[in-house]
PDB file of C-alpha atoms and ligand atoms in Angstrom:
ATOM      1  CA  MET A   1     -43.951 -22.102  97.825  1.00  0.00           C
ATOM      2  CA  ALA A   2     -43.541 -23.534  94.321  1.00  0.00           C
ATOM      3  CA  LYS A   3     -42.195 -27.075  94.335  1.00  0.00           C
ATOM      4  CA  GLN A   4     -38.619 -27.438  93.175  1.00  0.00           C
ATOM      5  CA  LYS A   5     -38.490 -28.784  89.605  1.00  0.00           C
ATOM      6  CA  ILE A   6     -36.567 -32.012  89.264  1.00  0.00           C
ATOM      7  CA  ILE A   7     -35.184 -34.213  86.491  1.00  0.00           C
ATOM      8  CA  ILE A   8     -36.739 -37.648  86.097  1.00  0.00           C
ATOM      9  CA  ALA A   9     -34.686 -40.198  84.155  1.00  0.00           C
ATOM     10  CA  ILE A  10     -36.391 -43.351  82.879  1.00  0.00           C
ATOM     11  CA  ASP A  11     -34.279 -46.102  81.329  1.00  0.00           C
ATOM     12  CA  GLY A  12     -34.921 -49.664  80.324  1.00  0.00           C
ATOM     13  CA  TYR A  13     -35.249 -52.260  77.588  1.00  0.00           C
ATOM     14  CA  SER A  14     -37.161 -51.765  74.345  1.00  0.00           C
ATOM     15  CA  ALA A  15     -40.939 -51.556  74.494  1.00  0.00           C
ATOM     16  CA  CYS A  16     -41.214 -51.559  78.293  1.00  0.00           C
ATOM     17  CA  GLY A  17     -43.627 -48.643  78.231  1.00  0.00           C
ATOM     18  CA  LYS A  18     -41.070 -45.995  79.174  1.00  0.00           C
ATOM     19  CA  SER A  19     -42.497 -43.335  76.897  1.00  0.00           C
ATOM     20  CA  THR A  20     -46.056 -44.018  78.015  1.00  0.00           C
ATOM     21  CA  LEU A  21     -45.081 -43.469  81.642  1.00  0.00           C
ATOM     22  CA  ALA A  22     -42.834 -40.479  80.851  1.00  0.00           C
ATOM     23  CA  LYS A  23     -45.606 -38.771  78.874  1.00  0.00           C
ATOM     24  CA  ALA A  24     -48.192 -39.285  81.597  1.00  0.00           C
ATOM     25  CA  LEU A  25     -45.800 -38.050  84.295  1.00  0.00           C
ATOM     26  CA  ALA A  26     -44.877 -34.930  82.332  1.00  0.00           C
ATOM     27  CA  LYS A  27     -48.549 -34.142  81.785  1.00  0.00           C
ATOM     28  CA  LYS A  28     -49.415 -34.555  85.441  1.00  0.00           C
ATOM     29  CA  LEU A  29     -46.424 -32.557  86.727  1.00  0.00           C
ATOM     30  CA  ASN A  30     -46.547 -29.972  83.939  1.00  0.00           C
ATOM     31  CA  TYR A  31     -42.995 -30.923  82.945  1.00  0.00           C
ATOM     32  CA  HIS A  32     -41.407 -31.337  79.508  1.00  0.00           C
ATOM     33  CA  PHE A  33     -41.282 -34.858  78.120  1.00  0.00           C
ATOM     34  CA  ILE A  34     -38.268 -35.714  75.974  1.00  0.00           C
ATOM     35  CA  ASP A  35     -38.138 -39.016  74.121  1.00  0.00           C
ATOM     36  CA  SER A  36     -34.401 -39.509  73.569  1.00  0.00           C
ATOM     37  CA  GLY A  37     -35.068 -42.642  71.506  1.00  0.00           C
ATOM     38  CA  ALA A  38     -36.930 -40.476  68.990  1.00  0.00           C
ATOM     39  CA  MET A  39     -33.680 -38.524  68.493  1.00  0.00           C
ATOM     40  CA  TYR A  40     -31.705 -41.677  67.658  1.00  0.00           C
ATOM     41  CA  ARG A  41     -34.527 -42.826  65.410  1.00  0.00           C
ATOM     42  CA  ALA A  42     -34.592 -39.465  63.544  1.00  0.00           C
ATOM     43  CA  ILE A  43     -30.805 -39.568  63.015  1.00  0.00           C
ATOM     44  CA  THR A  44     -31.208 -43.132  61.703  1.00  0.00           C
ATOM     45  CA  LEU A  45     -33.951 -41.997  59.325  1.00  0.00           C
ATOM     46  CA  TYR A  46     -31.643 -39.283  57.983  1.00  0.00           C
ATOM     47  CA  PHE A  47     -28.780 -41.769  57.489  1.00  0.00           C
ATOM     48  CA  LEU A  48     -31.119 -44.183  55.663  1.00  0.00           C
ATOM     49  CA  ARG A  49     -32.486 -41.474  53.399  1.00  0.00           C
ATOM     50  CA  GLU A  50     -29.003 -40.173  52.578  1.00  0.00           C
ATOM     51  CA  GLY A  51     -27.469 -43.638  52.228  1.00  0.00           C
ATOM     52  CA  VAL A  52     -24.796 -42.901  54.845  1.00  0.00           C
ATOM     53  CA  SER A  53     -22.482 -45.882  55.286  1.00  0.00           C
ATOM     54  CA  LEU A  54     -22.213 -46.798  58.966  1.00  0.00           C
ATOM     55  CA  GLY A  55     -18.570 -47.731  58.537  1.00  0.00           C
ATOM     56  CA  ASP A  56     -17.576 -44.342  57.099  1.00  0.00           C
ATOM     57  CA  GLU A  57     -16.625 -42.032  59.979  1.00  0.00           C
ATOM     58  CA  GLN A  58     -16.159 -39.002  57.768  1.00  0.00           C
ATOM     59  CA  ALA A  59     -19.548 -39.429  56.087  1.00  0.00           C
ATOM     60  CA  ILE A  60     -21.151 -39.855  59.518  1.00  0.00           C
ATOM     61  CA  GLY A  61     -19.536 -36.655  60.802  1.00  0.00           C
ATOM     62  CA  GLN A  62     -20.677 -34.712  57.753  1.00  0.00           C
ATOM     63  CA  ALA A  63     -24.191 -36.115  57.978  1.00  0.00           C
ATOM     64  CA  LEU A  64     -24.433 -35.208  61.683  1.00  0.00           C
ATOM     65  CA  ASP A  65     -23.521 -31.610  60.805  1.00  0.00           C
ATOM     66  CA  HIS A  66     -26.664 -31.540  58.648  1.00  0.00           C
ATOM     67  CA  VAL A  67     -29.043 -32.987  61.208  1.00  0.00           C
ATOM     68  CA  LYS A  68     -31.042 -30.465  63.218  1.00  0.00           C
ATOM     69  CA  LEU A  69     -33.465 -31.970  65.705  1.00  0.00           C
ATOM     70  CA  SER A  70     -36.214 -30.144  67.537  1.00  0.00           C
ATOM     71  CA  PHE A  71     -39.567 -30.948  69.128  1.00  0.00           C
ATOM     72  CA  GLU A  72     -43.004 -29.429  68.581  1.00  0.00           C
ATOM     73  CA  ASN A  73     -46.273 -29.898  70.369  1.00  0.00           C
ATOM     74  CA  ASN A  74     -49.074 -31.517  68.413  1.00  0.00           C
ATOM     75  CA  GLN A  75     -51.994 -29.162  69.135  1.00  0.00           C
ATOM     76  CA  ARG A  76     -54.570 -31.910  68.684  1.00  0.00           C
ATOM     77  CA  THR A  77     -53.061 -34.691  70.801  1.00  0.00           C
ATOM     78  CA  GLY A  78     -50.789 -32.634  73.057  1.00  0.00           C
ATOM     79  CA  ASP A  79     -47.911 -34.995  72.175  1.00  0.00           C
ATOM     80  CA  SER A  80     -44.366 -33.728  71.757  1.00  0.00           C
ATOM     81  CA  GLU A  81     -43.278 -34.692  68.225  1.00  0.00           C
ATOM     82  CA  ILE A  82     -39.820 -34.695  66.695  1.00  0.00           C
ATOM     83  CA  LEU A  83     -38.750 -32.564  63.737  1.00  0.00           C
ATOM     84  CA  LEU A  84     -35.821 -33.502  61.512  1.00  0.00           C
ATOM     85  CA  ASN A  85     -34.540 -30.361  59.801  1.00  0.00           C
ATOM     86  CA  GLY A  86     -37.965 -28.810  60.282  1.00  0.00           C
ATOM     87  CA  GLU A  87     -39.935 -31.827  58.976  1.00  0.00           C
ATOM     88  CA  ASN A  88     -42.253 -33.618  61.386  1.00  0.00           C
ATOM     89  CA  VAL A  89     -41.044 -37.242  61.279  1.00  0.00           C
ATOM     90  CA  ALA A  90     -42.968 -38.552  64.308  1.00  0.00           C
ATOM     91  CA  ARG A  91     -44.636 -41.215  62.183  1.00  0.00           C
ATOM     92  CA  ALA A  92     -41.750 -42.010  59.850  1.00  0.00           C
ATOM     93  CA  ILE A  93     -39.382 -42.862  62.734  1.00  0.00           C
ATOM     94  CA  ARG A  94     -41.726 -45.655  63.899  1.00  0.00           C
ATOM     95  CA  ASP A  95     -41.213 -47.534  60.630  1.00  0.00           C
ATOM     96  CA  MET A  96     -39.670 -51.019  60.958  1.00  0.00           C
ATOM     97  CA  LEU A  97     -36.878 -50.003  58.562  1.00  0.00           C
ATOM     98  CA  VAL A  98     -35.776 -47.482  61.191  1.00  0.00           C
ATOM     99  CA  ALA A  99     -36.274 -49.958  64.069  1.00  0.00           C
ATOM    100  CA  GLU A 100     -34.039 -52.442  62.257  1.00  0.00           C
ATOM    101  CA  LYS A 101     -31.098 -50.015  62.013  1.00  0.00           C
ATOM    102  CA  VAL A 102     -31.437 -47.703  65.017  1.00  0.00           C
ATOM    103  CA  SER A 103     -29.407 -49.717  67.521  1.00  0.00           C
ATOM    104  CA  GLU A 104     -26.484 -49.937  65.110  1.00  0.00           C
ATOM    105  CA  VAL A 105     -26.605 -46.168  64.586  1.00  0.00           C
ATOM    106  CA  ALA A 106     -27.009 -45.459  68.314  1.00  0.00           C
ATOM    107  CA  ALA A 107     -23.849 -47.475  69.052  1.00  0.00           C
ATOM    108  CA  ILE A 108     -21.691 -44.998  67.060  1.00  0.00           C
ATOM    109  CA  LYS A 109     -19.668 -42.716  69.328  1.00  0.00           C
ATOM    110  CA  ALA A 110     -20.101 -39.537  67.242  1.00  0.00           C
ATOM    111  CA  VAL A 111     -23.859 -40.076  67.101  1.00  0.00           C
ATOM    112  CA  ARG A 112     -24.086 -40.466  70.882  1.00  0.00           C
ATOM    113  CA  GLN A 113     -21.923 -37.415  71.528  1.00  0.00           C
ATOM    114  CA  ALA A 114     -24.172 -35.257  69.343  1.00  0.00           C
ATOM    115  CA  ALA A 115     -27.399 -36.564  70.872  1.00  0.00           C
ATOM    116  CA  VAL A 116     -26.213 -36.428  74.496  1.00  0.00           C
ATOM    117  CA  ALA A 117     -24.951 -32.843  74.127  1.00  0.00           C
ATOM    118  CA  GLN A 118     -28.389 -31.745  72.919  1.00  0.00           C
ATOM    119  CA  GLN A 119     -30.171 -33.719  75.650  1.00  0.00           C
ATOM    120  CA  GLN A 120     -28.044 -32.125  78.370  1.00  0.00           C
ATOM    121  CA  LEU A 121     -28.832 -28.671  77.007  1.00  0.00           C
ATOM    122  CA  MET A 122     -32.543 -29.457  77.145  1.00  0.00           C
ATOM    123  CA  GLY A 123     -32.121 -30.497  80.781  1.00  0.00           C
ATOM    124  CA  LYS A 124     -30.795 -27.117  81.821  1.00  0.00           C
ATOM    125  CA  ARG A 125     -34.296 -25.778  82.337  1.00  0.00           C
ATOM    126  CA  ARG A 126     -35.110 -28.759  84.609  1.00  0.00           C
ATOM    127  CA  GLY A 127     -38.686 -29.875  85.064  1.00  0.00           C
ATOM    128  CA  ILE A 128     -38.175 -32.636  82.517  1.00  0.00           C
ATOM    129  CA  VAL A 129     -38.905 -36.317  82.142  1.00  0.00           C
ATOM    130  CA  MET A 130     -36.542 -38.023  79.706  1.00  0.00           C
ATOM    131  CA  ASP A 131     -36.623 -41.670  78.720  1.00  0.00           C
ATOM    132  CA  GLY A 132     -33.969 -43.750  77.011  1.00  0.00           C
ATOM    133  CA  ARG A 133     -31.124 -46.149  77.730  1.00  0.00           C
ATOM    134  CA  ASP A 134     -28.395 -43.992  79.311  1.00  0.00           C
ATOM    135  CA  ILE A 135     -30.309 -41.117  80.870  1.00  0.00           C
ATOM    136  CA  GLY A 136     -29.658 -42.003  84.516  1.00  0.00           C
ATOM    137  CA  THR A 137     -26.106 -43.222  83.864  1.00  0.00           C
ATOM    138  CA  VAL A 138     -24.645 -40.754  81.347  1.00  0.00           C
ATOM    139  CA  VAL A 139     -26.973 -37.916  80.345  1.00  0.00           C
ATOM    140  CA  PHE A 140     -28.182 -36.910  83.827  1.00  0.00           C
ATOM    141  CA  PRO A 141     -26.157 -38.843  86.407  1.00  0.00           C
ATOM    142  CA  ASP A 142     -27.424 -36.330  89.001  1.00  0.00           C
ATOM    143  CA  ALA A 143     -31.129 -36.718  88.180  1.00  0.00           C
ATOM    144  CA  GLU A 144     -33.183 -36.593  91.384  1.00  0.00           C
ATOM    145  CA  LEU A 145     -35.338 -39.556  90.360  1.00  0.00           C
ATOM    146  CA  LYS A 146     -34.069 -42.478  88.282  1.00  0.00           C
ATOM    147  CA  ILE A 147     -36.314 -45.315  87.230  1.00  0.00           C
ATOM    148  CA  PHE A 148     -35.235 -48.523  85.529  1.00  0.00           C
ATOM    149  CA  MET A 149     -38.235 -50.115  83.851  1.00  0.00           C
ATOM    150  CA  THR A 150     -38.634 -53.782  83.113  1.00  0.00           C
ATOM    151  CA  ALA A 151     -41.497 -55.919  81.899  1.00  0.00           C
ATOM    152  CA  ASP A 152     -41.925 -59.546  81.011  1.00  0.00           C
ATOM    153  CA  PRO A 153     -40.475 -60.075  77.470  1.00  0.00           C
ATOM    154  CA  ALA A 154     -43.642 -61.765  76.190  1.00  0.00           C
ATOM    155  CA  ILE A 155     -45.738 -58.820  77.371  1.00  0.00           C
ATOM    156  CA  ARG A 156     -43.373 -56.351  75.699  1.00  0.00           C
ATOM    157  CA  VAL A 157     -43.602 -58.253  72.391  1.00  0.00           C
ATOM    158  CA  LYS A 158     -47.399 -58.344  72.592  1.00  0.00           C
ATOM    159  CA  ARG A 159     -47.706 -54.634  73.405  1.00  0.00           C
ATOM    160  CA  ARG A 160     -45.328 -53.562  70.622  1.00  0.00           C
ATOM    161  CA  PHE A 161     -46.981 -55.917  68.119  1.00  0.00           C
ATOM    162  CA  GLU A 162     -50.404 -54.390  68.815  1.00  0.00           C
ATOM    163  CA  GLU A 163     -48.990 -50.865  68.395  1.00  0.00           C
ATOM    164  CA  GLN A 164     -47.143 -51.663  65.184  1.00  0.00           C
ATOM    165  CA  TYR A 165     -49.985 -53.718  63.705  1.00  0.00           C
ATOM    166  CA  GLU A 166     -52.170 -50.599  63.586  1.00  0.00           C
ATOM    167  CA  LYS A 167     -49.653 -48.957  61.256  1.00  0.00           C
ATOM    168  CA  ASP A 168     -48.613 -52.048  59.326  1.00  0.00           C
ATOM    169  CA  PRO A 169     -51.000 -55.027  59.275  1.00  0.00           C
ATOM    170  CA  ALA A 170     -48.396 -57.074  57.371  1.00  0.00           C
ATOM    171  CA  ILE A 171     -46.127 -57.159  60.423  1.00  0.00           C
ATOM    172  CA  THR A 172     -45.714 -60.489  62.235  1.00  0.00           C
ATOM    173  CA  ILE A 173     -45.210 -61.135  65.921  1.00  0.00           C
ATOM    174  CA  GLU A 174     -41.968 -63.009  65.068  1.00  0.00           C
ATOM    175  CA  GLU A 175     -40.522 -59.908  63.385  1.00  0.00           C
ATOM    176  CA  ILE A 176     -41.318 -57.775  66.426  1.00  0.00           C
ATOM    177  CA  LYS A 177     -39.836 -60.347  68.798  1.00  0.00           C
ATOM    178  CA  ALA A 178     -36.628 -60.619  66.744  1.00  0.00           C
ATOM    179  CA  ASN A 179     -36.285 -56.818  66.553  1.00  0.00           C
ATOM    180  CA  LEU A 180     -36.735 -56.282  70.293  1.00  0.00           C
ATOM    181  CA  GLU A 181     -34.258 -59.063  71.110  1.00  0.00           C
ATOM    182  CA  LEU A 182     -31.672 -57.724  68.671  1.00  0.00           C
ATOM    183  CA  ARG A 183     -31.982 -54.133  69.908  1.00  0.00           C
ATOM    184  CA  ASP A 184     -31.774 -55.155  73.563  1.00  0.00           C
ATOM    185  CA  TYR A 185     -28.673 -57.211  72.778  1.00  0.00           C
ATOM    186  CA  ILE A 186     -26.900 -54.410  70.867  1.00  0.00           C
ATOM    187  CA  ASP A 187     -27.981 -51.728  73.372  1.00  0.00           C
ATOM    188  CA  SER A 188     -26.718 -53.759  76.349  1.00  0.00           C
ATOM    189  CA  ASN A 189     -23.434 -54.860  74.800  1.00  0.00           C
ATOM    190  CA  ARG A 190     -22.179 -51.782  72.938  1.00  0.00           C
ATOM    191  CA  GLU A 191     -18.977 -50.075  74.046  1.00  0.00           C
ATOM    192  CA  GLU A 192     -20.406 -46.561  74.274  1.00  0.00           C
ATOM    193  CA  SER A 193     -22.718 -46.070  77.248  1.00  0.00           C
ATOM    194  CA  PRO A 194     -24.422 -49.480  77.193  1.00  0.00           C
ATOM    195  CA  LEU A 195     -27.856 -49.910  78.715  1.00  0.00           C
ATOM    196  CA  ARG A 196     -27.329 -50.392  82.452  1.00  0.00           C
ATOM    197  CA  LYS A 197     -29.352 -49.774  85.556  1.00  0.00           C
ATOM    198  CA  ALA A 198     -27.859 -46.814  87.405  1.00  0.00           C
ATOM    199  CA  LYS A 199     -26.832 -47.799  90.937  1.00  0.00           C
ATOM    200  CA  ASP A 200     -29.341 -45.376  92.431  1.00  0.00           C
ATOM    201  CA  ALA A 201     -32.225 -46.212  90.067  1.00  0.00           C
ATOM    202  CA  ILE A 202     -35.455 -47.736  91.352  1.00  0.00           C
ATOM    203  CA  VAL A 203     -36.603 -50.806  89.420  1.00  0.00           C
ATOM    204  CA  LEU A 204     -40.176 -50.641  88.188  1.00  0.00           C
ATOM    205  CA  ASP A 205     -41.575 -53.877  86.764  1.00  0.00           C
ATOM    206  CA  ASN A 206     -44.829 -52.991  85.072  1.00  0.00           C
ATOM    207  CA  SER A 207     -45.755 -56.474  83.792  1.00  0.00           C
ATOM    208  CA  SER A 208     -48.849 -56.575  85.946  1.00  0.00           C
ATOM    209  CA  LEU A 209     -49.489 -52.875  86.525  1.00  0.00           C
ATOM    210  CA  THR A 210     -52.066 -50.811  84.697  1.00  0.00           C
ATOM    211  CA  ARG A 211     -51.003 -47.424  83.327  1.00  0.00           C
ATOM    212  CA  ALA A 212     -52.859 -45.688  86.153  1.00  0.00           C
ATOM    213  CA  GLU A 213     -51.227 -47.883  88.794  1.00  0.00           C
ATOM    214  CA  GLN A 214     -47.713 -47.261  87.546  1.00  0.00           C
ATOM    215  CA  LEU A 215     -48.354 -43.521  87.301  1.00  0.00           C
ATOM    216  CA  ASP A 216     -49.660 -43.395  90.885  1.00  0.00           C
ATOM    217  CA  LYS A 217     -46.642 -45.322  92.146  1.00  0.00           C
ATOM    218  CA  VAL A 218     -44.167 -42.929  90.530  1.00  0.00           C
ATOM    219  CA  LEU A 219     -46.106 -39.818  91.541  1.00  0.00           C
ATOM    220  CA  ALA A 220     -45.832 -41.010  95.137  1.00  0.00           C
ATOM    221  CA  TRP A 221     -42.041 -41.270  94.710  1.00  0.00           C
ATOM    222  CA  VAL A 222     -41.943 -37.727  93.301  1.00  0.00           C
ATOM    223  CA  LYS A 223     -44.021 -36.435  96.202  1.00  0.00           C
ATOM    224  CA  GLU A 224     -41.693 -38.087  98.690  1.00  0.00           C
ATOM    225  CA  LEU A 225     -38.687 -36.452  97.017  1.00  0.00           C
ATOM    226  CA  GLN A 226     -40.274 -33.040  97.133  1.00  0.00           C
ATOM    227  CA  GLN A 227     -41.240 -33.294 100.774  1.00  0.00           C
ATOM    228  CA  PRO A 228     -39.152 -30.888 102.828  1.00  0.00           C
ATOM    229  CA  ALA A 229     -36.736 -32.823 105.034  1.00  0.00           C
ATOM    230  CA  THR A 230     -37.917 -32.935 108.642  1.00  0.00           C
ATOM    231  CA  ALA A 231     -35.416 -32.598 111.446  1.00  0.00           C
TER     232      ALA A 231
HETATM  233  O1  LIG B   1     -39.601 -47.230  72.067  1.00  0.00           O
HETATM  234  P1  LIG B   1     -38.543 -48.290  72.085  1.00  0.00           P
HETATM  235  O2  LIG B   1     -38.338 -48.824  73.466  1.00  0.00           O
HETATM  236  O3  LIG B   1     -38.726 -49.324  71.074  1.00  0.00           O
HETATM  237  O4  LIG B   1     -37.144 -47.620  71.673  1.00  0.00           O
HETATM  238  P2  LIG B   1     -36.740 -46.101  71.614  1.00  0.00           P
HETATM  239  O5  LIG B   1     -36.752 -45.518  72.980  1.00  0.00           O
HETATM  240  O6  LIG B   1     -37.507 -45.428  70.545  1.00  0.00           O
HETATM  241  O7  LIG B   1     -35.203 -46.199  71.199  1.00  0.00           O
HETATM  242  C1  LIG B   1     -34.804 -46.700  69.941  1.00  0.00           C
HETATM  243  C2  LIG B   1     -33.334 -47.095  70.008  1.00  0.00           C
HETATM  244  O8  LIG B   1     -32.556 -45.905  70.219  1.00  0.00           O
HETATM  245  C3  LIG B   1     -32.916 -48.029  71.134  1.00  0.00           C
HETATM  246  O9  LIG B   1     -33.103 -49.402  70.802  1.00  0.00           O
HETATM  247  C4  LIG B   1     -31.440 -47.682  71.297  1.00  0.00           C
HETATM  248  O10 LIG B   1     -30.654 -48.331  70.340  1.00  0.00           O
HETATM  249  C5  LIG B   1     -31.400 -46.192  70.983  1.00  0.00           C
HETATM  250  N1  LIG B   1     -31.372 -45.347  72.181  1.00  0.00           N
HETATM  251  C6  LIG B   1     -30.168 -45.168  72.832  1.00  0.00           C
HETATM  252  O11 LIG B   1     -29.166 -45.767  72.440  1.00  0.00           O
HETATM  253  N2  LIG B   1     -30.066 -44.310  73.875  1.00  0.00           N
HETATM  254  C7  LIG B   1     -31.143 -43.649  74.317  1.00  0.00           C
HETATM  255  N3  LIG B   1     -31.005 -42.788  75.333  1.00  0.00           N
HETATM  256  C8  LIG B   1     -32.394 -43.830  73.702  1.00  0.00           C
HETATM  257  C9  LIG B   1     -32.491 -44.710  72.646  1.00  0.00           C
END
């Protein structure tokens, strides 16, 4: 009998390795991986390009009407990449200019409503792994498996610095640290669906786990969930 497809929600602070785990899980389980942060980053990129003022509700509403987000599979790497109005912006959304503004944009109610509605639609087919900040609390409160990821802040800064340095050798570790701290602060303290651990989420601290170890741990949880209940 085919195993029942579930929804896996992964939330947590910036640069905890959520996407890395989500991607690996989706590959192993043959599920769809959806990076909800990429959606907020793509909306931010659009606002920056169009010079949308974040205090202007009407301009924000109009801009959101013009944003169409979709995902496509990169044939070479197998990665799911985001398209903004048909343009692949997977690389552009990782720019520091986007990272500096994204948490402000993601705190706007209209932005969240638009993104969450699309995320919930994508969840209808089940068999998905979605990572973000409010997936287990707001987007899929009924997800079968909820994980709240944490990692030592110094490790997160180091990991993100190494990633970003490859794209931009002018970046400094201080800039990365300040950006992660600012985003975590805004994400945790905003009024609209702040970053919180869902009551029924399992905490996964990956500070001293390798990628393979964390994947094995979570796969064991999935297996347990899919085990038929014994009387
Ligand atoms: O990869 P990283 O952890 O740096 O962040 P991300 O997942 O790309 O998310 C970028 C930003 O989008 C976060 O700092 C949040 O402000 C926002 N976000 C959110 O508000 N809700 C989500 N479900 C996902 C991301």
